[in-house]
mmCIF file of C-alpha atoms in Angstrom:
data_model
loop_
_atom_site.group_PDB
_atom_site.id
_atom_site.type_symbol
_atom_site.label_atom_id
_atom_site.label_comp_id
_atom_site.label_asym_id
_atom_site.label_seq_id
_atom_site.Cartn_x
_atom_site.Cartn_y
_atom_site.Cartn_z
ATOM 1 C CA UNK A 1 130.746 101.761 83.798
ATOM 2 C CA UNK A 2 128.077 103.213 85.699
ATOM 3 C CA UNK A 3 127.938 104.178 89.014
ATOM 4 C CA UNK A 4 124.862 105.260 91.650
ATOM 5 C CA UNK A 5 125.487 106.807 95.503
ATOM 6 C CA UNK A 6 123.288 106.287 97.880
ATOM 7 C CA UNK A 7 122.340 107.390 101.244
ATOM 8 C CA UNK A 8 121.773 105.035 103.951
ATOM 9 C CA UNK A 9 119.327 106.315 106.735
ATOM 10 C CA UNK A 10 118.444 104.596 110.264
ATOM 11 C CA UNK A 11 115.076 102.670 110.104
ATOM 12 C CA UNK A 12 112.672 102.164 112.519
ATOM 13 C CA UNK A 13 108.701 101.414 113.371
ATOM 14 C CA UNK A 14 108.682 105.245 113.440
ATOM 15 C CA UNK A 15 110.089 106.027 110.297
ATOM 16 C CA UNK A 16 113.583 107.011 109.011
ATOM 17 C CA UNK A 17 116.133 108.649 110.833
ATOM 18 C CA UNK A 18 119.581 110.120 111.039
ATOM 19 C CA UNK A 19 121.968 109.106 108.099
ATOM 20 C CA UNK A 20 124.664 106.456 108.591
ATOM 21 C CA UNK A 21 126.522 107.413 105.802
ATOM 22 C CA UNK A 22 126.597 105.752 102.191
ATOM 23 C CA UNK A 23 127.022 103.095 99.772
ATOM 24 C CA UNK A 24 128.809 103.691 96.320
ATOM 25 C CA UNK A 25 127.708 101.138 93.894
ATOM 26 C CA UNK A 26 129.714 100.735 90.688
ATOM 27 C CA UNK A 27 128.995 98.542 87.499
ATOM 28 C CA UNK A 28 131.385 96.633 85.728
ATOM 29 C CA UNK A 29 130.566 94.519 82.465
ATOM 30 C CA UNK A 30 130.475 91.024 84.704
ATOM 31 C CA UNK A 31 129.723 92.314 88.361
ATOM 32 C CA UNK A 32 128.929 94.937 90.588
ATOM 33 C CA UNK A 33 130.946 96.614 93.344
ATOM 34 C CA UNK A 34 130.089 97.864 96.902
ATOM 35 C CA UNK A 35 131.543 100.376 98.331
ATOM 36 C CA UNK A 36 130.149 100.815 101.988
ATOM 37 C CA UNK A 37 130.936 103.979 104.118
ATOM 38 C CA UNK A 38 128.494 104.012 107.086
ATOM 39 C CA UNK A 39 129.501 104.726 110.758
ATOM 40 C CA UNK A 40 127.349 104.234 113.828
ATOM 41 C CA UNK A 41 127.770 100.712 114.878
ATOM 42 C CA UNK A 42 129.726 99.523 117.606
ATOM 43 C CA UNK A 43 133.415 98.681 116.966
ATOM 44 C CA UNK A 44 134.199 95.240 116.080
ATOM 45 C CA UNK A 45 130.809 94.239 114.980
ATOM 46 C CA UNK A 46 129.403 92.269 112.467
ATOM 47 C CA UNK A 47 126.455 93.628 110.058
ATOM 48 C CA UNK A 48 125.340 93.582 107.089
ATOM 49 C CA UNK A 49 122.904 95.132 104.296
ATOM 50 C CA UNK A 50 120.353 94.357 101.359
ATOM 51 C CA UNK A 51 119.467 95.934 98.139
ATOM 52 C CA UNK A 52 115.862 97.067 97.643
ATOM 53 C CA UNK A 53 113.976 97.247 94.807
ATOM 54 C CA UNK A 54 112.652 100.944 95.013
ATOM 55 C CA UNK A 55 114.814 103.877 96.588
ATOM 56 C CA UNK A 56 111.078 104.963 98.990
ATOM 57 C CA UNK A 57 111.769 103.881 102.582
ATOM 58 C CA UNK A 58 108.097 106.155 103.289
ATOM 59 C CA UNK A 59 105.421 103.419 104.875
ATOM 60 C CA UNK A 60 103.305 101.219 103.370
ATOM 61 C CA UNK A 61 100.013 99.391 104.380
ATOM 62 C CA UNK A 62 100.063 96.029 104.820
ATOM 63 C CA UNK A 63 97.308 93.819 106.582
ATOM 64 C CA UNK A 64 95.597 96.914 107.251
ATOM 65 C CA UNK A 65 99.085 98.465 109.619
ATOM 66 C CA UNK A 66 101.375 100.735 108.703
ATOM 67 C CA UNK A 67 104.649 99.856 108.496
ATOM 68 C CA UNK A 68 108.317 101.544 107.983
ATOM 69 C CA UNK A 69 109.870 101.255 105.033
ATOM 70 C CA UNK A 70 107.643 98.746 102.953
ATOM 71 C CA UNK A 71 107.670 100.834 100.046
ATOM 72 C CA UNK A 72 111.063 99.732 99.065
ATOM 73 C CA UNK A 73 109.991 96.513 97.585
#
């Protein structure tokens, strides 16, 4: 079993911001398991989140702009 924390940070066109809180992800032999600990978002709200390739949220060029968060893959 293997398991990885991360952090998850606010993202915008200016970069990354203040952290939300975190996402424990554990491996099991046939699946994978989410744990999700963030706060920020307004009560009885629906959201959701998506795994990245790469852990970088720094910018990226793309179509000769900068933008937020493209290095993640």
């Amino acid at each position: 079993m293997k398991k990885i924390i991360t952090q998850v940070h606010k993202l915008s066109s200016k970069g990354v911001h203040e952290k939300l809180g975190k996402i424990t992800i554990i491996e099991f032999p046939n699946y994978l398991e989410f744990n999700v600990d963030v706060h920020g978002f307004k009560p009885n709200s629906f959201h959701g989140f998506h795994v990245h390739e790469f852990g970088d949220l720094s910018p990226k060029l793309k179509d000769g702009k900068m933008v937020a968060g493209l290095s993640a893959g």
